[in-house]
Coordinates of C-alpha atoms in Angstrom, one line a residue:
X1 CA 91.3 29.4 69.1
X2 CA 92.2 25.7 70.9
X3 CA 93.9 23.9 67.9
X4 CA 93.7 19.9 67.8
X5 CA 95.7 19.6 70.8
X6 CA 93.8 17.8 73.7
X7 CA 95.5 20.3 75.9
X8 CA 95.4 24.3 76.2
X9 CA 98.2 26.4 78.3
X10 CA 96.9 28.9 80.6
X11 CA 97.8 31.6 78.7
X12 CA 95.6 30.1 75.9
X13 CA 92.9 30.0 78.8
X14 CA 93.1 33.2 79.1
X15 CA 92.4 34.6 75.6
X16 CA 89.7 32.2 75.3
X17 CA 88.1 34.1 78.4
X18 CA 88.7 36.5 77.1
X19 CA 87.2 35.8 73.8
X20 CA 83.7 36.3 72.5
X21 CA 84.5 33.9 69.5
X22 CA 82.2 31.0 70.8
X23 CA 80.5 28.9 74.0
X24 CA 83.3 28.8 76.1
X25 CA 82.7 26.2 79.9
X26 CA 85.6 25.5 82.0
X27 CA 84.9 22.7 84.8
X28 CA 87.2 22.0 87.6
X29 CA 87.8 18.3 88.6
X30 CA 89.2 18.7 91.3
X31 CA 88.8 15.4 93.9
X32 CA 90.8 13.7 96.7
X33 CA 90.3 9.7 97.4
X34 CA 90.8 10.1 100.9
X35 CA 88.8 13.5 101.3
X36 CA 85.7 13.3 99.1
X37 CA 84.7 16.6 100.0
X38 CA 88.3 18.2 99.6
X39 CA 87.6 18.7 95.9
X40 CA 84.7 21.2 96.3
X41 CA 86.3 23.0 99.5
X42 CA 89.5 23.5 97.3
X43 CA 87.3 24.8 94.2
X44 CA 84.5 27.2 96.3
X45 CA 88.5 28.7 98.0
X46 CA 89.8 29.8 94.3
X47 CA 88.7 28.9 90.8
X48 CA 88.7 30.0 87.4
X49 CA 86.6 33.0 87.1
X50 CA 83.3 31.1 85.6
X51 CA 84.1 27.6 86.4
X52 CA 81.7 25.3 87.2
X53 CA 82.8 22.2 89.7
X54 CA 82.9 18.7 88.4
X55 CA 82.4 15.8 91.4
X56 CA 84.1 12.7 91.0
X57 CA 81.5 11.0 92.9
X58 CA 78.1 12.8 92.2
X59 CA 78.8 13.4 88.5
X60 CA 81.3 11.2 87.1
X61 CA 80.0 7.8 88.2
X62 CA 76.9 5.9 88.7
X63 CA 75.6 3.8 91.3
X64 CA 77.6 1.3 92.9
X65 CA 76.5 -2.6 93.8
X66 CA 80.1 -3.9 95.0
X67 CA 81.1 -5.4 92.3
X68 CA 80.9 -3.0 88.9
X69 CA 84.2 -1.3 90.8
X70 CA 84.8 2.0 92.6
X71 CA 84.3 4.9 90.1
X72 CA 81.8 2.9 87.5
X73 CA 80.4 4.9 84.7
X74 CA 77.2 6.6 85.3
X75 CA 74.4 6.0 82.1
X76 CA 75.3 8.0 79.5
X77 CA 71.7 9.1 79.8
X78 CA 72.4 10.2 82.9
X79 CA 75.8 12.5 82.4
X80 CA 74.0 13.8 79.2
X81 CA 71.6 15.3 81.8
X82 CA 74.8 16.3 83.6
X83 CA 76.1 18.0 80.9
X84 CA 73.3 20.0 79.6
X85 CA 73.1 21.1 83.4
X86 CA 76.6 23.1 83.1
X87 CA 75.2 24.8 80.0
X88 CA 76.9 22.7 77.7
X89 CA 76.1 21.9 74.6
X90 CA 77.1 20.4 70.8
X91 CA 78.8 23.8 70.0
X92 CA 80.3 24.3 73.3
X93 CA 84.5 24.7 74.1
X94 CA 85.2 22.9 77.3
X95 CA 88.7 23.5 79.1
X96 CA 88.4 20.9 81.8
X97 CA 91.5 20.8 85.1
X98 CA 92.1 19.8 88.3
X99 CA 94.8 20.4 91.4
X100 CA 96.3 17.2 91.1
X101 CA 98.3 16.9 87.7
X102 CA 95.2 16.0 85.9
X103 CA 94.6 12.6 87.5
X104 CA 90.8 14.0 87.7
X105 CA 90.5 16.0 84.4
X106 CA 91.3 13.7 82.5
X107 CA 88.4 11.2 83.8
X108 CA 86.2 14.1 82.6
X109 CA 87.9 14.8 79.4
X110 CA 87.5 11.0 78.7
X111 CA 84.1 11.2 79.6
X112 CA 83.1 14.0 77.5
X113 CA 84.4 12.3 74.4
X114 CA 82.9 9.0 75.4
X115 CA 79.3 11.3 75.0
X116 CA 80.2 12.4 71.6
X117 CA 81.9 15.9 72.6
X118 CA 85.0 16.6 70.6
X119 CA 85.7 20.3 71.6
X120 CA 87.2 19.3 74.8
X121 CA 91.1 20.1 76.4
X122 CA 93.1 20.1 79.4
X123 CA 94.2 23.2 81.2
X124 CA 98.4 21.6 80.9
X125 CA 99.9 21.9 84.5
X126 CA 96.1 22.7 86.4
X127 CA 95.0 24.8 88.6
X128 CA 99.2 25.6 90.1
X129 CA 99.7 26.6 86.2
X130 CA 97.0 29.1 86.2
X131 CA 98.0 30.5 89.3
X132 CA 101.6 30.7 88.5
X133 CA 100.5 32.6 84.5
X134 CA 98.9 35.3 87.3
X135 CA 95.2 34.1 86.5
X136 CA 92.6 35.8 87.8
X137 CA 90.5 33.6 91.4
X138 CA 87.2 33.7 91.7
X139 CA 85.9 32.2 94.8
X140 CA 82.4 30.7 96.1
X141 CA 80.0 28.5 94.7
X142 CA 79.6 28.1 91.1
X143 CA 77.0 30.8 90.0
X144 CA 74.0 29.0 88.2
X145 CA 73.8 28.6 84.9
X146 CA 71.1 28.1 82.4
X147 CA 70.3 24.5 81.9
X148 CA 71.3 23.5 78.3
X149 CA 68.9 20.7 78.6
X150 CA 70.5 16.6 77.8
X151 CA 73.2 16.5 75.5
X152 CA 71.7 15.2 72.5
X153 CA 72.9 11.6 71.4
X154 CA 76.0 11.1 69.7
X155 CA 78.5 8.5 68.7
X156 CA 81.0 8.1 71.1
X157 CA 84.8 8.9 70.1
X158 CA 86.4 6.6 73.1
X159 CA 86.3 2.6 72.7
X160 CA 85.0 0.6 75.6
X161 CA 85.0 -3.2 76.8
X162 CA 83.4 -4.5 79.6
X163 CA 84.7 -7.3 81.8
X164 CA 83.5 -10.4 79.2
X165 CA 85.3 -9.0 76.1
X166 CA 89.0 -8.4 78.0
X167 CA 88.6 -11.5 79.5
X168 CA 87.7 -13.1 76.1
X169 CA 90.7 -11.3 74.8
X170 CA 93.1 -11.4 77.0
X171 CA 96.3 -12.1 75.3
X172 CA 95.2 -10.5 72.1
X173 CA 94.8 -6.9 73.5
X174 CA 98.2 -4.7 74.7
X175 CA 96.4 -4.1 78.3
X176 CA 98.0 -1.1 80.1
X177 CA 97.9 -0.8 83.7
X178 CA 98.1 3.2 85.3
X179 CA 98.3 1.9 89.2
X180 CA 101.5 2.9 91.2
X181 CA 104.1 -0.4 89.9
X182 CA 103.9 -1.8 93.9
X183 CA 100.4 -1.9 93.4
X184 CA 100.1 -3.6 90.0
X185 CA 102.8 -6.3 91.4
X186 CA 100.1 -6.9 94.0
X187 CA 102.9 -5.9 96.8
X188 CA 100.0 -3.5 98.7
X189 CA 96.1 -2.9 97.7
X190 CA 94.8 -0.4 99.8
X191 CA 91.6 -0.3 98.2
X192 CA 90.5 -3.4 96.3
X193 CA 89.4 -6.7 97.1
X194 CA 92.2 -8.7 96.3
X195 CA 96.4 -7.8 94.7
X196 CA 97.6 -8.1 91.9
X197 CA 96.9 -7.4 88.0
X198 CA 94.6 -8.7 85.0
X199 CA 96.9 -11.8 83.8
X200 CA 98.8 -10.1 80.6
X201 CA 98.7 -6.4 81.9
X202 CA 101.8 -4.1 81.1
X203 CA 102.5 -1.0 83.8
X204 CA 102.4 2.1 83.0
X205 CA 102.1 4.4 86.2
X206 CA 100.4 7.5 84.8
X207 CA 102.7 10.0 87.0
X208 CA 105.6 8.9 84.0
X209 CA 103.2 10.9 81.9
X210 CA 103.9 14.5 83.6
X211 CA 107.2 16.6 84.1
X212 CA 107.0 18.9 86.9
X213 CA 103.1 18.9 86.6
X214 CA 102.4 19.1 82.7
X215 CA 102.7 16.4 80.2
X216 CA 105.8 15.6 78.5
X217 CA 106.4 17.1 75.0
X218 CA 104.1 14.8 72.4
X219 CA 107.5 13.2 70.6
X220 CA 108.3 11.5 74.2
X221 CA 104.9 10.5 75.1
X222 CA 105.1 8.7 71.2
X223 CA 108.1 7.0 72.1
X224 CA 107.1 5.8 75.3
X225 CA 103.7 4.4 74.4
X226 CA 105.0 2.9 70.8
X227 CA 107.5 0.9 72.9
X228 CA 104.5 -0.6 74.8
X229 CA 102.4 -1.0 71.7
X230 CA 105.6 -2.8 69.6
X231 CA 103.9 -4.2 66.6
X232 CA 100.6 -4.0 67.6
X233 CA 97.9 -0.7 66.4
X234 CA 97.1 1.7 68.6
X235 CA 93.2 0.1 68.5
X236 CA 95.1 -3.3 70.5
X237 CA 95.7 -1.3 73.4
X238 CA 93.3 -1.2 75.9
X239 CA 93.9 0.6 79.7
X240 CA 92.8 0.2 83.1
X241 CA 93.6 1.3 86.4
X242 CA 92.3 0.8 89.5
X243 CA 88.7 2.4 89.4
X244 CA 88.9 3.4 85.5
X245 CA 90.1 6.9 86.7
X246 CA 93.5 7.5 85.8
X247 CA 93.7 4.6 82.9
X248 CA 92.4 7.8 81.6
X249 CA 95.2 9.7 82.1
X250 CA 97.3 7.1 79.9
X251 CA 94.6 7.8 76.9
X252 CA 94.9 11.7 77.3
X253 CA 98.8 11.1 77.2
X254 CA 98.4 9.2 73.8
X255 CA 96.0 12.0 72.5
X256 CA 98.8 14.1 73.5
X257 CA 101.7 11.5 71.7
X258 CA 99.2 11.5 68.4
X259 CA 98.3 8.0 69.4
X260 CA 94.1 8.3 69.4
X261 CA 92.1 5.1 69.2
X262 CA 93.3 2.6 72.4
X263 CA 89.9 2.1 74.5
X264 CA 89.2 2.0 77.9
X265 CA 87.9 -0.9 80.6
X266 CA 86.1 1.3 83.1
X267 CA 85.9 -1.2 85.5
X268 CA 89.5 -1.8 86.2
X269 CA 90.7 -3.7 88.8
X270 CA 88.4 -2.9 91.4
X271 CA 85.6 -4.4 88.9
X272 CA 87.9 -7.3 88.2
X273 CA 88.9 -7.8 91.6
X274 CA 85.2 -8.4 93.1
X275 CA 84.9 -11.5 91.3
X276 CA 86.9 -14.4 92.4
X277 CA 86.3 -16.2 89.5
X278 CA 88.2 -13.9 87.4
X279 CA 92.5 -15.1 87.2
X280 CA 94.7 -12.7 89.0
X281 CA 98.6 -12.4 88.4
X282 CA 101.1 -10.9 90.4
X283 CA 104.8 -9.7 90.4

């Protein structure tokens, strides 16, 4: 059985393939910003025996107009039809990893909680874990599964605010920033419109999450994240990123550190950026 931990080992992986306790999916993440196409190459190589492939770009976002940022949220009408069509349901386990330290796992983690799904972990330390526990590979295509039909409507369990409300609140909110610290001192932006940070944003690179690939154990990810919080409740604390990807990383990492509760801005900088209307800091 996966306990309340938002993350599972990959020798509790393998019992629970093992297992004909309950509905058991495992989705791999795996994505590369440079190499959109990387990701599924990678996954049809080697995968979980049963896995089903999760695409950044064609399953995790929605459409694009230039200036609702890089990875915006798709409508959660639209991944609910997503999700049904990997056979998952309300009564469905999900182990959910990636090949890159769960920088992409734990978008879809996030986003399977935003939908209402609460049976949802992490495969700790990815798809180099799995491999190194002797895991069995399966290789190809996903085989296809029987559509579960739209996951049915459900309160969401991850916090949310758009572009208006942070800007409303800036100041009253503990807003994290996950980008690389060069990058949230506005030093380089390799991807966005314009450097910098929102005015009032803390950094918090989401590689200081991970030791040797895995998280760190949940006492030090407390500490760490209370000393950014101070005074303020956990429901202050708001993260972004660059593209609203690995801001999510950060709130997996607080799952992890018993911290639930800090929402998300899904736009992130690259939403922020696109309007130059919107203040900018830097340094």
């Amino acid at each position: 059985m996966i306990d309340a931990s938002p993350l599972l080992s990959a020798a509790e992986l393998w019992s629970c393939l093992n297992s004909t306790e309950s509905q058991l999916v495992v989705l791999d993440a795996s994505f590369d910003l440079q190499d959109a196409q990387s990701g599924r190459r990678a996954f049809e190589q080697g995968h979980v025996p049963g896995a089903r492939y999760a695409d950044l770009d064609a399953d995790l976002c929605g459409a694009k107009t230039g200036r609702n940022g890089r990875h915006p949220l798709p409508a959660r009408e639209r991944f609910a039809a997503t999700v049904g069509g990997w056979g998952i349901g309300p009564q469905t386990r999900v182990v959910v990893y990636d090949r890159q330290g769960a920088m992409f796992a734990a978008r879809l983690w996030w986003m399977l909680r935003w939908l209402g799904h609460d049976d949802v972990v992490v495969l700790d330390g990815g798809w180099a874990a799995w491999q190194a526990a002797g895991g069995a590979v399966e290789g190809g295509a996903a085989a296809a599964v029987v559509d579960a039909g739209p996951y049915p409507e459900r309160p969401t369990l991850m916090p949310t605010l758009d572009a208006l409300a942070l800007q409303a609140r800036l100041g009253a909110v503990c807003l994290v920033d996950a980008r690389a610290p060069e990058r949230y001192r506005g030093e380089v932006e390799p991807l966005d419109a314009a450097a910098g940070h929102i005015p009032g944003a803390l950094n918090r690179f989401f590689q200081l999450n991970l030791v040797e690939g895995r998280f760190k154990p949940a006492a030090t990810l407390r500490a760490e994240f209370s000393a950014l919080l101070g005074e303020r409740p956990v429901t202050e604390m708001v993260h972004s990123c660059g593209s609203g990807v690995t801001a999510c990383h950060n709130l997996l990492a607080m799952h992890v550190a018993g911290l639930p509760g800090a929402g998300l801005y899904p736009g992130s900088w690259s939403e922020w950026s696109a309007d130059p209307a919107r203040p900018v800091a830097k340094g």
